[in-house]
Every structure is written in C-alpha cells, then in structure tokens.
C-alpha atoms as a printed R data frame, in Angstrom:
    type eleno elety resid chain resno       x       y       z
1   ATOM     1    CA   MET     A     1   6.214  -3.538  15.297
2   ATOM     2    CA   LYS     A     2   4.736  -5.436  12.383
3   ATOM     3    CA   ILE     A     3   2.827  -3.584   9.648
4   ATOM     4    CA   ILE     A     4   1.044  -5.272   6.743
5   ATOM     5    CA   ASN     A     5  -0.567  -3.731   3.693
6   ATOM     6    CA   ILE     A     6  -2.813  -5.520   1.244
7   ATOM     7    CA   ASN     A     7  -4.912  -4.446  -1.741
8   ATOM     8    CA   LEU     A     8  -8.053  -6.513  -1.209
9   ATOM     9    CA   ASN     A     9  -9.523  -5.769  -4.651
10  ATOM    10    CA   GLY     A    10 -12.972  -6.037  -3.080
11  ATOM    11    CA   ILE     A    11 -13.328  -6.614   0.650
12  ATOM    12    CA   ARG     A    12 -16.499  -8.730   0.388
13  ATOM    13    CA   ARG     A    13 -14.834 -11.207  -1.944
14  ATOM    14    CA   ALA     A    14 -11.690 -11.214   0.213
15  ATOM    15    CA   VAL     A    15 -13.755 -12.016   3.320
16  ATOM    16    CA   ASP     A    16 -15.494 -14.848   1.484
17  ATOM    17    CA   ARG     A    17 -12.051 -16.215   0.573
18  ATOM    18    CA   GLY     A    18 -10.702 -16.173   4.138
19  ATOM    19    CA   PHE     A    19  -9.299 -12.685   4.715
20  ATOM    20    CA   LEU     A    20 -10.521 -12.454   8.315
21  ATOM    21    CA   ASP     A    21  -9.098 -15.870   9.226
22  ATOM    22    CA   TRP     A    22  -5.772 -14.796   7.706
23  ATOM    23    CA   LEU     A    23  -5.868 -11.504   9.631
24  ATOM    24    CA   GLN     A    24  -6.239 -13.302  12.967
25  ATOM    25    CA   GLN     A    25  -3.126 -15.370  12.251
26  ATOM    26    CA   GLN     A    26  -0.785 -12.433  11.558
27  ATOM    27    CA   ASP     A    27  -0.033 -10.949  15.006
28  ATOM    28    CA   ALA     A    28   0.339  -7.571  13.272
29  ATOM    29    CA   ASP     A    29   0.140  -4.212  14.998
30  ATOM    30    CA   VAL     A    30  -1.424  -2.449  12.010
31  ATOM    31    CA   ILE     A    31  -2.955  -3.866   8.824
32  ATOM    32    CA   CYS     A    32  -3.585  -1.354   6.050
33  ATOM    33    CA   VAL     A    33  -6.157  -2.353   3.431
34  ATOM    34    CA   GLN     A    34  -6.923  -0.767   0.083
35  ATOM    35    CA   ASN     A    35  -9.441  -0.982  -2.740
36  ATOM    36    CA   LEU     A    36 -12.354  -2.077  -0.572
37  ATOM    37    CA   GLN     A    37 -14.981  -1.472  -3.273
38  ATOM    38    CA   ALA     A    38 -17.647  -1.154  -0.580
39  ATOM    39    CA   LYS     A    39 -19.029   1.436   1.812
40  ATOM    40    CA   SER     A    40 -17.947   0.767   5.373
41  ATOM    41    CA   TYR     A    41 -21.524   1.140   6.643
42  ATOM    42    CA   GLU     A    42 -22.506  -1.800   4.430
43  ATOM    43    CA   LEU     A    43 -20.083  -4.153   6.186
44  ATOM    44    CA   ASP     A    44 -20.780  -6.435   9.131
45  ATOM    45    CA   ASP     A    45 -19.261  -5.732  12.532
46  ATOM    46    CA   SER     A    46 -17.122  -8.853  12.123
47  ATOM    47    CA   VAL     A    47 -15.390  -7.045   9.256
48  ATOM    48    CA   LEU     A    48 -15.267  -3.617  10.856
49  ATOM    49    CA   TYR     A    49 -14.057  -4.830  14.245
50  ATOM    50    CA   PRO     A    50 -12.361  -8.245  13.977
51  ATOM    51    CA   GLN     A    51 -11.222  -9.701  17.272
52  ATOM    52    CA   GLY     A    52  -8.316  -7.725  18.696
53  ATOM    53    CA   TYR     A    53  -8.566  -4.858  16.190
54  ATOM    54    CA   GLU     A    54 -10.378  -1.592  15.659
55  ATOM    55    CA   GLY     A    55 -11.095  -0.783  12.037
56  ATOM    56    CA   TYR     A    56 -11.123   2.724  10.563
57  ATOM    57    CA   PHE     A    57 -12.214   3.398   6.988
58  ATOM    58    CA   PHE     A    58 -12.428   6.124   4.371
59  ATOM    59    CA   ASP     A    59 -14.976   5.428   1.649
60  ATOM    60    CA   ALA     A    60 -15.086   6.627  -1.936
61  ATOM    61    CA   ASP     A    61 -18.132   8.627  -2.955
62  ATOM    62    CA   GLN     A    62 -18.760   6.272  -5.880
63  ATOM    63    CA   ASP     A    63 -20.298   2.882  -5.135
64  ATOM    64    CA   ASN     A    64 -18.178  -0.263  -5.552
65  ATOM    65    CA   PHE     A    65 -15.021   1.794  -5.971
66  ATOM    66    CA   GLY     A    66 -11.809   2.536  -4.086
67  ATOM    67    CA   GLY     A    67 -11.792   2.984  -0.339
68  ATOM    68    CA   VAL     A    68  -9.053   2.399   2.231
69  ATOM    69    CA   GLY     A    69  -8.831   1.317   5.840
70  ATOM    70    CA   VAL     A    70  -6.554   0.573   8.786
71  ATOM    71    CA   TYR     A    71  -6.948  -2.161  11.388
72  ATOM    72    CA   CYS     A    72  -5.181  -1.219  14.637
73  ATOM    73    CA   ARG     A    73  -4.447  -3.275  17.751
74  ATOM    74    CA   LYS     A    74  -3.633  -0.139  19.746
75  ATOM    75    CA   LEU     A    75  -6.059   2.746  19.614
76  ATOM    76    CA   PRO     A    76  -4.542   5.615  17.613
77  ATOM    77    CA   LYS     A    77  -4.349   9.111  19.019
78  ATOM    78    CA   ALA     A    78  -6.057  10.468  15.905
79  ATOM    79    CA   ILE     A    79  -7.381   9.447  12.481
80  ATOM    80    CA   MET     A    80  -6.927  11.698   9.452
81  ATOM    81    CA   THR     A    81  -8.694  11.135   6.136
82  ATOM    82    CA   GLY     A    82  -8.046  12.617   2.722
83  ATOM    83    CA   LEU     A    83  -5.260  14.691   1.219
84  ATOM    84    CA   GLY     A    84  -7.060  17.925   0.483
85  ATOM    85    CA   PHE     A    85  -7.570  17.489  -3.232
86  ATOM    86    CA   GLU     A    86 -10.628  16.151  -5.002
87  ATOM    87    CA   GLN     A    87  -9.128  13.166  -6.789
88  ATOM    88    CA   ALA     A    88  -7.881  11.735  -3.505
89  ATOM    89    CA   ASP     A    89 -10.723  12.676  -1.215
90  ATOM    90    CA   PHE     A    90 -13.750  11.830  -3.363
91  ATOM    91    CA   GLU     A    91 -12.203   8.501  -4.328
92  ATOM    92    CA   GLY     A    92 -11.314   7.351  -0.811
93  ATOM    93    CA   ARG     A    93  -7.570   7.045  -1.318
94  ATOM    94    CA   PHE     A    94  -5.909   8.004   1.974
95  ATOM    95    CA   ILE     A    95  -6.428   7.398   5.687
96  ATOM    96    CA   GLN     A    96  -3.826   7.913   8.408
97  ATOM    97    CA   ALA     A    97  -3.601   6.640  11.977
98  ATOM    98    CA   ASP     A    98  -1.455   8.740  14.315
99  ATOM    99    CA   PHE     A    99   0.330   7.059  17.214
100 ATOM   100    CA   ASP     A   100   2.798   8.447  19.763
101 ATOM   101    CA   LYS     A   101   5.922   7.840  17.681
102 ATOM   102    CA   VAL     A   102   4.754   7.307  14.126
103 ATOM   103    CA   SER     A   103   1.889   7.953  11.703
104 ATOM   104    CA   ILE     A   104   0.795   5.051   9.496
105 ATOM   105    CA   ALA     A   105  -1.233   5.639   6.340
106 ATOM   106    CA   SER     A   106  -3.185   3.368   4.037
107 ATOM   107    CA   PHE     A   107  -2.858   4.688   0.501
108 ATOM   108    CA   LEU     A   108  -4.338   3.829  -2.901
109 ATOM   109    CA   MET     A   109  -2.863   5.389  -6.036
110 ATOM   110    CA   PRO     A   110  -5.138   5.423  -9.109
111 ATOM   111    CA   ASP     A   111  -4.558   2.248 -11.075
112 ATOM   112    CA   ASN     A   112  -3.305   2.051 -14.646
113 ATOM   113    CA   SER     A   113  -6.688   2.077 -16.389
114 ATOM   114    CA   ASP     A   114  -6.489   5.846 -17.024
115 ATOM   115    CA   PRO     A   115  -2.822   6.943 -17.203
116 ATOM   116    CA   GLN     A   116  -3.615  10.651 -17.532
117 ATOM   117    CA   ALA     A   117  -5.758  10.621 -14.387
118 ATOM   118    CA   LYS     A   118  -2.958   8.781 -12.611
119 ATOM   119    CA   TYR     A   119  -0.346  11.331 -13.725
120 ATOM   120    CA   ALA     A   120  -2.563  14.172 -12.494
121 ATOM   121    CA   PHE     A   121  -2.830  12.448  -9.121
122 ATOM   122    CA   MET     A   122   0.940  11.899  -8.971
123 ATOM   123    CA   GLU     A   123   1.543  15.606  -9.513
124 ATOM   124    CA   GLN     A   124  -0.744  16.598  -6.651
125 ATOM   125    CA   PHE     A   125   0.481  13.816  -4.382
126 ATOM   126    CA   ASN     A   126   4.018  15.032  -5.026
127 ATOM   127    CA   GLU     A   127   3.133  18.317  -3.326
128 ATOM   128    CA   TYR     A   128   1.825  16.422  -0.309
129 ATOM   129    CA   LEU     A   129   5.072  14.413  -0.090
130 ATOM   130    CA   LYS     A   130   7.147  17.610  -0.153
131 ATOM   131    CA   LYS     A   131   5.159  18.976   2.776
132 ATOM   132    CA   LEU     A   132   5.446  15.661   4.598
133 ATOM   133    CA   ARG     A   133   9.241  15.767   4.486
134 ATOM   134    CA   ARG     A   134   9.193  19.049   6.391
135 ATOM   135    CA   LYS     A   135   7.319  17.507   9.297
136 ATOM   136    CA   ARG     A   136   9.199  16.080  12.248
137 ATOM   137    CA   ARG     A   137   6.954  13.079  12.831
138 ATOM   138    CA   GLU     A   138   7.904   9.718  11.355
139 ATOM   139    CA   HIS     A   139   5.504   8.467   8.669
140 ATOM   140    CA   ILE     A   140   4.931   5.134   6.936
141 ATOM   141    CA   ILE     A   141   2.752   5.218   3.808
142 ATOM   142    CA   CYS     A   142   1.478   1.721   3.021
143 ATOM   143    CA   GLY     A   143  -0.377   0.701  -0.086
144 ATOM   144    CA   SER     A   144  -0.696   0.211  -3.810
145 ATOM   145    CA   TRP     A   145   1.335   2.736  -5.791
146 ATOM   146    CA   TYR     A   146   0.724   0.875  -9.089
147 ATOM   147    CA   ILE     A   147   4.284   1.498 -10.287
148 ATOM   148    CA   ALA     A   148   7.096  -1.029 -10.620
149 ATOM   149    CA   HIS     A   149  10.220   0.985  -9.900
150 ATOM   150    CA   LYS     A   150  13.169  -1.001 -11.245
151 ATOM   151    CA   THR     A   151  13.636  -3.811 -13.750
152 ATOM   152    CA   ILE     A   152  13.983  -6.192 -10.802
153 ATOM   153    CA   ASP     A   153  10.438  -5.310  -9.775
154 ATOM   154    CA   LEU     A   154   8.530  -7.028 -12.563
155 ATOM   155    CA   ALA     A   155   8.777 -10.095 -14.740
156 ATOM   156    CA   ASP     A   156   9.458  -9.617 -18.451
157 ATOM   157    CA   TRP     A   157  10.421  -5.971 -17.966
158 ATOM   158    CA   ALA     A   158  11.900  -5.726 -21.477
159 ATOM   159    CA   ASN     A   159   8.479  -6.148 -23.092
160 ATOM   160    CA   ASN     A   160   6.701  -3.838 -20.623
161 ATOM   161    CA   GLN     A   161   8.651  -0.608 -20.999
162 ATOM   162    CA   ASP     A   162   5.647   1.195 -22.488
163 ATOM   163    CA   THR     A   163   3.087  -0.533 -20.276
164 ATOM   164    CA   PRO     A   164   1.280   1.720 -17.778
165 ATOM   165    CA   GLY     A   165   2.832   1.093 -14.397
166 ATOM   166    CA   PHE     A   166   6.356   0.816 -15.832
167 ATOM   167    CA   ARG     A   167   6.555   3.785 -18.155
168 ATOM   168    CA   PRO     A   168   9.639   6.035 -17.916
169 ATOM   169    CA   VAL     A   169   7.632   8.967 -16.528
170 ATOM   170    CA   GLU     A   170   6.318   6.832 -13.655
171 ATOM   171    CA   ARG     A   171   9.681   5.293 -12.845
172 ATOM   172    CA   ALA     A   172  11.317   8.730 -12.958
173 ATOM   173    CA   TRP     A   173   8.709  10.002 -10.508
174 ATOM   174    CA   LEU     A   174   9.626   7.235  -8.053
175 ATOM   175    CA   ASP     A   175  13.304   8.019  -8.659
176 ATOM   176    CA   GLN     A   176  12.553  11.458  -7.224
177 ATOM   177    CA   VAL     A   177  10.549  10.077  -4.303
178 ATOM   178    CA   PHE     A   178  13.327   7.643  -3.340
179 ATOM   179    CA   GLY     A   179  16.126   9.996  -4.376
180 ATOM   180    CA   PRO     A   180  16.171  13.779  -3.823
181 ATOM   181    CA   MET     A   181  12.986  13.754  -1.754
182 ATOM   182    CA   GLY     A   182  14.612  11.328   0.669
183 ATOM   183    CA   PHE     A   183  11.903   8.706   1.173
184 ATOM   184    CA   LEU     A   184  12.761   5.031   1.585
185 ATOM   185    CA   ASP     A   185  11.345   1.922  -0.058
186 ATOM   186    CA   ALA     A   186  11.233  -0.105   3.167
187 ATOM   187    CA   PHE     A   187  11.112  -3.442   1.360
188 ATOM   188    CA   ARG     A   188  14.248  -2.822  -0.692
189 ATOM   189    CA   GLU     A   189  16.127  -1.507   2.321
190 ATOM   190    CA   VAL     A   190  16.287  -5.069   3.666
191 ATOM   191    CA   ASN     A   191  15.308  -7.370   0.783
192 ATOM   192    CA   ARG     A   192  17.249  -7.254  -2.503
193 ATOM   193    CA   GLU     A   193  16.124 -10.604  -3.844
194 ATOM   194    CA   GLU     A   194  14.679 -11.086  -7.323
195 ATOM   195    CA   ASP     A   195  11.208 -12.453  -8.078
196 ATOM   196    CA   GLN     A   196   9.620 -10.496  -5.221
197 ATOM   197    CA   TYR     A   197   6.198  -9.433  -6.454
198 ATOM   198    CA   SER     A   198   2.982  -8.115  -4.941
199 ATOM   199    CA   TRP     A   199   0.552  -8.482  -7.848
200 ATOM   200    CA   TYR     A   200  -0.282 -11.430 -10.066
201 ATOM   201    CA   PRO     A   201  -2.855 -11.120 -12.859
202 ATOM   202    CA   GLU     A   202  -4.972 -14.203 -12.163
203 ATOM   203    CA   LEU     A   203  -6.286 -15.014  -8.703
204 ATOM   204    CA   ASP     A   204  -6.885 -18.736  -8.966
205 ATOM   205    CA   LYS     A   205  -3.739 -19.703 -10.847
206 ATOM   206    CA   PRO     A   206  -0.343 -20.506  -9.308
207 ATOM   207    CA   ARG     A   207   1.740 -17.384  -8.724
208 ATOM   208    CA   ASN     A   208   4.117 -17.787 -11.625
209 ATOM   209    CA   ARG     A   209   7.311 -15.786 -11.302
210 ATOM   210    CA   GLN     A   210   6.975 -14.878 -14.972
211 ATOM   211    CA   ASP     A   211   3.793 -12.853 -14.380
212 ATOM   212    CA   GLY     A   212   4.359 -10.787 -11.240
213 ATOM   213    CA   TRP     A   213   4.843  -7.071 -10.556
214 ATOM   214    CA   ARG     A   214   5.964  -5.350  -7.348
215 ATOM   215    CA   ILE     A   215   3.633  -2.342  -7.194
216 ATOM   216    CA   ASP     A   216   2.859  -2.219  -3.461
217 ATOM   217    CA   TYR     A   217   5.115  -0.407  -1.013
218 ATOM   218    CA   GLN     A   218   5.725   0.803   2.493
219 ATOM   219    CA   VAL     A   219   7.374   4.204   2.125
220 ATOM   220    CA   THR     A   220   9.109   5.856   5.080
221 ATOM   221    CA   GLY     A   221  11.214   8.899   5.846
222 ATOM   222    CA   PRO     A   222  15.021   8.560   5.941
223 ATOM   223    CA   ASN     A   223  15.211   8.438   9.737
224 ATOM   224    CA   MET     A   224  13.397   5.095   9.696
225 ATOM   225    CA   ARG     A   225  16.231   3.305   7.876
226 ATOM   226    CA   ARG     A   226  17.790   1.928  11.056
227 ATOM   227    CA   ASN     A   227  14.391   0.663  12.262
228 ATOM   228    CA   ILE     A   228  13.520  -1.537   9.255
229 ATOM   229    CA   VAL     A   229  14.267  -5.128  10.299
230 ATOM   230    CA   ASN     A   230  12.671  -7.507   7.793
231 ATOM   231    CA   ALA     A   231  10.276  -7.492   4.836
232 ATOM   232    CA   TRP     A   232   8.562 -10.120   2.710
233 ATOM   233    CA   PHE     A   233   5.460 -10.890   0.648
234 ATOM   234    CA   ASP     A   234   2.991 -13.481   1.888
235 ATOM   235    CA   THR     A   235   2.482 -15.227  -1.442
236 ATOM   236    CA   GLN     A   236   0.494 -18.018   0.213
237 ATOM   237    CA   ALA     A   237  -2.427 -15.686   0.941
238 ATOM   238    CA   SER     A   238  -5.082 -16.393  -1.686
239 ATOM   239    CA   PHE     A   239  -7.922 -13.929  -1.093
240 ATOM   240    CA   SER     A   240  -6.722 -11.287  -3.581
241 ATOM   241    CA   GLU     A   241  -4.638 -10.921  -6.719
242 ATOM   242    CA   PHE     A   242  -2.304  -8.954  -4.454
243 ATOM   243    CA   ALA     A   243   0.095 -10.548  -1.977
244 ATOM   244    CA   PRO     A   244   0.304  -8.904   1.461
245 ATOM   245    CA   LEU     A   245   3.498  -6.949   2.126
246 ATOM   246    CA   VAL     A   246   4.797  -7.579   5.654
247 ATOM   247    CA   VAL     A   247   7.427  -5.314   7.200
248 ATOM   248    CA   GLU     A   248   8.867  -5.553  10.698
249 ATOM   249    CA   TYR     A   249  10.227  -2.418  12.376
250 ATOM   250    CA   ASP     A   250  12.284  -1.993  15.528
251 ATOM   251    CA   ILE     A   251  10.025   0.697  16.945
252 ATOM   252    CA   GLU     A   252   7.060   0.809  19.294
253 ATOM   253    CA   LEU     A   253   3.811   2.554  18.455
C-alpha cells in the first residue's frame, strides 16, 4: 500500500501547476491533501474525481482557508469528518477514510502564524490522540503538523530555536506523541538520512538544503512498525511549497 500526503497550499494553484498530472503518475492507494483554500463545491469534477480515484473533502467555514481531502482508489467503508471541537471542525482540519484493516486521515494542524491558537489546538488534539490509542483499529494520520521535531529535521536549527514550529514546547509535545503515547513517525522509522525536508519557503526557487523544514508526517500506532517499508519526499514535485511525503506499507486496505 502506498500513501502520499501533500499540503497543496491552494488546490486551484496546484492544479494549474500540474497537480492532477502528478497524481495520475503516482500509483498510490490513498493521497491525502491539505490546505485546499477552496470549497469543494467550487471545484470541477476533474479535481473532485480524477481518473481512478474518488475524492472526499471537508471544507473550512471560512472562504479561501484550510480544508482537507482524501483521494481513494478503493471505496472506503466510511468517511468521518471533524474531531469534535470547534477549532478543528470549523476550520476543516480533519477527514478520515475507514477501510477494512486501517483508517487513514488527512490532517492539518494550525500553522505558525498564531502560536497561541496552535497551542490551544495541540492541547485539544492531544485528548483525541489519547482516545485513539485505546482503539483497536490501526490508524495513519497524514498531514502538516507544522512542527520540526529534531535538529535533523530543519536546516539552520541553531538559529531557529525560538522560531514557531521549532520551539521547545512544540518539540516536547511531539516527544510525548512519539514517546509515552506510543505513536510512530513513519518516515523516521525507515529513513534516518539528513536533509530530508517537506517545506521550502519559496516555490519557484531551487530547493536549497539550507532552507528546508520537515513539518509533514505520517503518524501511526506502534503495531504498524513492522509494516512500514519505505519513505521519501518527492522533491521534484513543483506545484506547492511542500514536497509530497510518500510512504509504502506492507498491508492491504
């Protein structure tokens, strides 16, 4: 099974820059997209239902803001939207596709423009993660978490220790997620290389290793460790400031 997640930073712009052509070349089972910045009813059928895929979307209430989606080759058994608290549900930050053996979610954490709003979201999302660990189903949460976890996960970390997205409180929160709470960073389970980044600040400039941050993840429960086969970033994709994260799993939907 191949799962890809990508922060489109505006789905209309991404489509204009070749997102749909890229999608058709991936042979992925599920593609999770975030930060659509459009209402799904405003989009053409070619975007909602690209060849071979069914698209499912959860819009933000605000125009030109947030929104997440999942493109699925196999029809899911169920689609779940929202997390049950206002900051997530009104801003279109979570959609989940349930299959026979695993649930796959597309997730968008608040970005770093308002750290206090982000911290409030993290606190509430933490309660959701605790409940999730008590469930027996396997889950994969794919998306932009807007936090670089370790010094290996961003360029020039020494000068960014008080920068939102790499502050001690955010890194400590991920320490708990990937520590006592038992979740796995699927990418780092199989890829320990340096200079592996998902976000670069300028779209139309070469992806300089001195500028990147790894702030996009696929997060799984501990039982998935043996199923994670390979993971990489598609840095050649050029329709967003974010590079798609591709993870291959030894599991069927």
